[in-house]
CSV table of C-alpha atoms in Angstrom, one decimal:
chain,number,residue,atom,x,y,z
A,94,UNK,CA,72.7,86.9,104.6
A,95,UNK,CA,75.6,85.2,103.1
A,96,UNK,CA,75.6,82.9,100.0
A,97,UNK,CA,78.1,80.7,101.6
A,98,UNK,CA,81.5,81.4,103.8
A,99,UNK,CA,85.5,82.1,101.8
A,100,UNK,CA,87.9,81.4,104.5
A,101,UNK,CA,91.5,84.4,103.8
A,102,UNK,CA,94.6,82.8,104.3
A,103,UNK,CA,96.6,85.4,105.6
A,104,UNK,CA,101.3,85.6,106.5
A,105,UNK,CA,102.2,86.4,109.6
A,106,UNK,CA,106.3,86.5,108.8
A,107,UNK,CA,106.9,90.4,108.6
A,108,UNK,CA,110.8,88.9,107.1
A,109,UNK,CA,112.3,86.6,104.8
A,110,UNK,CA,115.9,84.8,104.9
A,111,UNK,CA,118.5,86.3,101.9
A,112,UNK,CA,121.3,84.2,100.4
A,113,UNK,CA,124.1,85.4,102.7
A,114,UNK,CA,122.8,85.2,105.8
A,115,UNK,CA,121.0,89.0,105.7
A,116,UNK,CA,116.9,88.8,106.3
A,117,UNK,CA,114.5,91.6,104.4
A,118,UNK,CA,111.1,92.9,105.4
A,119,UNK,CA,108.0,91.1,104.1
A,120,UNK,CA,104.1,91.1,104.0
A,121,UNK,CA,101.3,90.7,102.3
A,122,UNK,CA,100.4,92.5,99.4
A,123,UNK,CA,97.4,94.8,100.2
A,124,UNK,CA,95.6,95.2,96.9
A,125,UNK,CA,96.4,91.1,96.4
A,126,UNK,CA,94.9,90.9,99.6
A,127,UNK,CA,92.1,93.9,98.8
A,128,UNK,CA,91.2,93.9,95.8
A,129,UNK,CA,90.1,90.1,95.1
A,130,UNK,CA,88.3,90.8,99.3
A,131,UNK,CA,85.7,93.4,97.5
A,132,UNK,CA,85.3,91.1,95.2
A,133,UNK,CA,84.6,87.7,97.0
A,134,UNK,CA,82.1,90.2,99.1
A,135,UNK,CA,80.5,92.4,96.2
A,136,UNK,CA,79.2,88.4,94.5
A,137,UNK,CA,78.2,88.1,98.4
A,138,UNK,CA,79.9,85.3,100.2
A,139,UNK,CA,81.6,86.5,103.6
A,140,UNK,CA,85.2,86.3,104.3
A,141,UNK,CA,86.5,84.8,107.5
A,142,UNK,CA,90.2,85.9,107.8
A,143,UNK,CA,93.4,83.6,110.0
A,144,UNK,CA,96.6,83.7,110.4
A,145,UNK,CA,98.7,80.3,112.1
A,146,UNK,CA,98.9,83.4,115.3
A,147,UNK,CA,95.6,85.0,114.5
A,148,UNK,CA,96.7,88.3,114.7
A,149,UNK,CA,96.5,90.7,111.5
A,150,UNK,CA,99.2,90.1,108.7
A,151,UNK,CA,101.9,92.9,107.6
A,152,UNK,CA,101.4,94.7,104.9
A,153,UNK,CA,104.7,95.0,102.9
A,154,UNK,CA,105.2,98.5,102.4
A,155,UNK,CA,106.3,98.3,99.1
A,156,UNK,CA,102.9,98.0,98.1
A,157,UNK,CA,101.8,100.8,99.5
A,158,UNK,CA,100.9,102.5,97.0
A,159,UNK,CA,98.7,103.8,94.2
A,160,UNK,CA,101.3,102.5,92.2
A,161,UNK,CA,99.3,98.9,92.0
A,162,UNK,CA,95.6,100.1,91.9
A,163,UNK,CA,96.8,100.8,88.4
A,164,UNK,CA,97.3,104.9,89.6
A,165,UNK,CA,94.4,105.1,90.8
A,166,UNK,CA,94.2,107.4,94.3
A,167,UNK,CA,91.1,106.7,95.0
A,168,UNK,CA,90.9,102.9,94.8
A,169,UNK,CA,94.2,103.0,96.8
A,170,UNK,CA,91.8,104.9,99.6
A,171,UNK,CA,89.7,102.3,99.0
A,172,UNK,CA,91.7,99.3,100.0
A,173,UNK,CA,93.3,101.4,102.6
A,174,UNK,CA,90.3,102.3,104.6
A,175,UNK,CA,88.7,98.9,103.7
A,176,UNK,CA,91.7,96.8,105.2
A,177,UNK,CA,92.0,98.9,108.0
A,178,UNK,CA,88.1,99.6,109.3
A,179,UNK,CA,85.9,96.5,107.6
A,180,UNK,CA,84.7,94.0,109.9
A,181,UNK,CA,86.4,90.8,107.8
A,182,UNK,CA,89.7,92.5,107.5
A,183,UNK,CA,89.5,93.1,111.9
A,184,UNK,CA,88.1,89.7,113.1
A,185,UNK,CA,91.1,87.2,112.5
A,186,UNK,CA,90.6,83.8,113.7
A,187,UNK,CA,93.5,81.3,114.0
A,188,UNK,CA,94.2,78.6,111.7
A,189,UNK,CA,93.7,76.1,113.9
A,190,UNK,CA,90.6,77.3,115.5
A,191,UNK,CA,88.3,77.0,112.0
A,192,UNK,CA,89.7,73.5,111.9
A,193,UNK,CA,88.2,73.0,114.9
A,194,UNK,CA,85.5,74.1,114.0
A,195,UNK,CA,84.9,73.1,110.8
A,196,UNK,CA,85.7,74.2,107.7
A,197,UNK,CA,82.8,71.6,104.9
A,198,UNK,CA,80.7,75.7,105.8
A,199,UNK,CA,83.4,76.9,103.6
A,200,UNK,CA,82.9,77.0,100.0
A,201,UNK,CA,86.4,78.9,99.6
A,202,UNK,CA,90.1,80.0,100.5
A,203,UNK,CA,91.9,82.2,99.3
A,204,UNK,CA,96.0,83.6,99.7
A,205,UNK,CA,96.8,86.2,98.0
A,206,UNK,CA,101.1,87.3,97.3
A,207,UNK,CA,103.3,88.6,98.7
A,208,UNK,CA,107.1,87.1,99.7
A,209,UNK,CA,105.7,86.4,103.4
A,210,UNK,CA,103.6,83.3,102.7
A,211,UNK,CA,107.2,81.5,101.0
A,212,UNK,CA,108.8,82.3,104.4
A,213,UNK,CA,105.4,80.8,107.0
A,214,UNK,CA,102.5,79.4,105.4
A,215,UNK,CA,103.9,77.2,102.6
A,216,UNK,CA,105.5,74.6,105.6
A,217,UNK,CA,102.4,75.4,108.5
A,218,UNK,CA,101.2,72.0,109.0
A,219,UNK,CA,97.9,73.5,110.1
A,220,UNK,CA,97.2,75.1,106.4
A,221,UNK,CA,98.4,72.1,105.5
A,222,UNK,CA,95.4,70.5,106.5
A,223,UNK,CA,92.7,73.2,106.0
A,224,UNK,CA,94.3,72.8,102.3
A,225,UNK,CA,93.9,69.1,101.9
A,226,UNK,CA,90.2,69.3,103.1
A,227,UNK,CA,89.7,71.3,99.9
A,228,UNK,CA,91.3,69.7,97.8
A,229,UNK,CA,89.8,66.3,98.7
A,230,UNK,CA,86.4,67.8,98.2
A,231,UNK,CA,87.5,70.1,95.0
A,232,UNK,CA,86.6,73.2,96.0
A,233,UNK,CA,87.6,76.7,94.7
A,234,UNK,CA,91.4,77.2,96.0
A,235,UNK,CA,92.8,80.7,95.2
A,236,UNK,CA,96.6,81.6,95.4
A,237,UNK,CA,98.1,84.5,93.9
A,238,UNK,CA,101.0,86.0,93.0
A,239,UNK,CA,103.4,84.0,95.6
A,240,UNK,CA,101.0,82.4,97.5
A,241,UNK,CA,101.2,79.6,95.3
A,242,UNK,CA,104.5,78.5,97.2
A,243,UNK,CA,101.5,77.9,99.8
A,244,UNK,CA,99.7,75.1,98.4
A,245,UNK,CA,103.2,73.4,99.5
A,246,UNK,CA,102.0,73.0,103.7
A,247,UNK,CA,99.7,69.9,101.5
A,248,UNK,CA,103.0,67.9,100.9
A,249,UNK,CA,103.7,65.1,104.0
A,250,UNK,CA,107.2,66.9,104.4
A,251,UNK,CA,106.1,70.7,103.7
A,252,UNK,CA,108.8,72.1,106.2
A,253,UNK,CA,111.7,68.9,105.0
A,254,UNK,CA,110.8,70.5,101.4
A,255,UNK,CA,111.4,74.3,102.7
A,256,UNK,CA,114.5,73.4,104.8
A,257,UNK,CA,116.0,70.9,101.6
A,258,UNK,CA,115.1,74.3,99.2
A,259,UNK,CA,117.0,76.0,100.7
A,260,UNK,CA,119.8,74.1,101.6
A,261,UNK,CA,120.2,74.5,97.9
A,262,UNK,CA,119.1,70.3,97.0
A,263,UNK,CA,117.3,70.2,94.9
A,264,UNK,CA,116.7,66.1,94.4
A,265,UNK,CA,116.5,65.9,98.6
A,266,UNK,CA,113.5,68.3,98.1
A,267,UNK,CA,112.0,66.5,94.8
A,268,UNK,CA,112.1,63.1,97.9
A,269,UNK,CA,110.2,65.6,100.7
A,270,UNK,CA,108.3,66.2,98.1
A,271,UNK,CA,106.4,63.4,97.0
A,272,UNK,CA,103.2,62.4,98.1
A,273,UNK,CA,102.2,66.1,97.2
A,274,UNK,CA,98.7,66.8,96.2
A,275,UNK,CA,99.1,68.9,93.4
A,276,UNK,CA,101.7,67.1,91.5
A,277,UNK,CA,100.5,67.8,88.1
A,278,UNK,CA,98.5,70.3,88.0
A,279,UNK,CA,99.2,73.4,85.9
A,280,UNK,CA,99.1,76.4,87.9
A,281,UNK,CA,101.5,80.1,87.9
A,282,UNK,CA,102.6,82.5,90.3
A,283,UNK,CA,105.7,85.3,90.0
A,284,UNK,CA,107.8,84.3,87.2
A,285,UNK,CA,112.1,83.9,87.5
A,286,UNK,CA,112.8,86.5,85.7
A,287,UNK,CA,110.3,89.1,88.1
A,288,UNK,CA,111.7,87.8,91.1
A,289,UNK,CA,115.0,89.2,89.6
A,290,UNK,CA,113.4,92.9,89.2
A,291,UNK,CA,112.5,91.9,92.3
A,292,UNK,CA,115.4,91.0,93.6
A,293,UNK,CA,117.5,93.8,92.1
A,294,UNK,CA,115.4,96.2,92.5
A,295,UNK,CA,114.0,96.3,95.5
A,296,UNK,CA,115.4,93.3,98.1
A,297,UNK,CA,118.8,93.9,96.6
A,298,UNK,CA,120.4,90.6,97.0
A,299,UNK,CA,118.8,86.8,96.2
A,300,UNK,CA,116.2,84.6,97.6
A,301,UNK,CA,117.6,81.3,98.5
A,302,UNK,CA,115.7,79.6,95.7
A,303,UNK,CA,112.9,81.4,92.9
A,304,UNK,CA,109.0,80.2,93.8
A,305,UNK,CA,108.8,78.1,90.0
A,306,UNK,CA,112.0,76.7,91.1
A,307,UNK,CA,110.8,75.3,93.9
A,308,UNK,CA,106.5,74.3,92.6
A,309,UNK,CA,108.3,72.9,89.8
A,310,UNK,CA,110.3,70.6,92.2
A,311,UNK,CA,107.8,69.3,93.8
A,312,UNK,CA,105.8,67.5,90.6
A,313,UNK,CA,103.2,71.5,89.3
A,314,UNK,CA,103.5,72.2,86.0
A,315,UNK,CA,104.2,75.8,86.0
A,316,UNK,CA,103.5,78.1,83.8
A,317,UNK,CA,104.4,81.8,82.9
A,318,UNK,CA,104.2,84.6,80.8
A,319,UNK,CA,106.9,86.2,78.6
A,320,UNK,CA,106.2,89.3,79.5
A,321,UNK,CA,107.0,90.5,82.6
A,322,UNK,CA,103.7,91.4,84.8
A,323,UNK,CA,101.7,91.1,82.4
A,324,UNK,CA,98.3,88.9,84.2
A,325,UNK,CA,97.8,86.0,84.3
A,326,UNK,CA,95.7,83.1,85.2
A,327,UNK,CA,96.0,79.5,85.4
A,328,UNK,CA,93.1,77.6,86.6
A,329,UNK,CA,93.3,73.8,86.9
A,330,UNK,CA,90.4,71.3,88.5
A,331,UNK,CA,89.9,73.7,92.0
A,332,UNK,CA,93.1,75.5,91.7
A,333,UNK,CA,92.8,78.9,91.0
A,334,UNK,CA,96.8,80.9,90.9
A,335,UNK,CA,97.7,84.5,89.0
A,336,UNK,CA,101.0,85.3,88.8
A,337,UNK,CA,101.8,88.7,89.9
A,338,UNK,CA,100.7,91.0,91.9
A,339,UNK,CA,99.1,92.7,88.4
A,340,UNK,CA,96.6,89.5,88.6
A,341,UNK,CA,94.6,90.3,91.6
A,342,UNK,CA,91.6,90.9,89.1
A,343,UNK,CA,91.2,88.4,86.4
A,344,UNK,CA,92.1,86.0,90.0
A,345,UNK,CA,88.7,87.2,91.8
A,346,UNK,CA,86.5,86.8,88.5
A,347,UNK,CA,87.6,83.8,88.2
A,348,UNK,CA,88.1,82.6,91.6
A,349,UNK,CA,84.4,84.0,91.5
A,350,UNK,CA,82.9,82.4,89.0
A,351,UNK,CA,84.1,79.1,90.6
A,352,UNK,CA,82.3,79.4,93.8
A,353,UNK,CA,79.3,80.3,92.0
A,354,UNK,CA,79.6,76.8,90.0
A,355,UNK,CA,79.9,75.5,93.0
A,356,UNK,CA,77.2,76.4,95.1
A,357,UNK,CA,74.8,75.3,91.6
A,358,UNK,CA,76.7,71.6,91.6
A,359,UNK,CA,75.8,71.5,95.8
């Protein structure tokens, strides 16, 4: 019997828009999904994986390497096996179905990164409903790397906000962001200098907007490290955010600690 259940929100996006009308393959990062998931389970919690359409998230091929596990082949193999075979990763629900069955049964929510959440999750109305539920009850809400961009879904006009960012209209985006529940929260997300490395060496093109700028436009107090790809986690009230792939373990530790505190105070 687990202590409680945690909702793991996955993306179904497989392509992301690039400037010039192109797109690039995308998905979730393997380590960002699996490392926290295993830590949550090992801490005694159960996991329910849910996505917008109820199908399993696609793992970004760029992340499918031992390099994202500190070069540890054993850890990488364990992660691959876990994602492929663990029941928690095989039985995927829709976001709508978990809402209809009741969100009160979940102690916390976690959103991993990869660019995918910037495509679908940040403008998904069901995720918006989920985030507002956890925010209103001050339940632990953790997001990693590009995952923190998903908190935009809680806005009253998340789709319009994203469309304004793509159109290069930050002032209009700020208007659409009015009433955002996380305005004024301290948070982190993949930094602009880290994103430039991704654009230059992986995407070979520019994205329509940087996630740091987007969250700042919405009213977030975004804090990033001066050193690229240095582990960094920010915790403010119920919100726990990690900056980059190397923040997977530190974020998991803070999230589990927050879940434990939440259970004690319940």
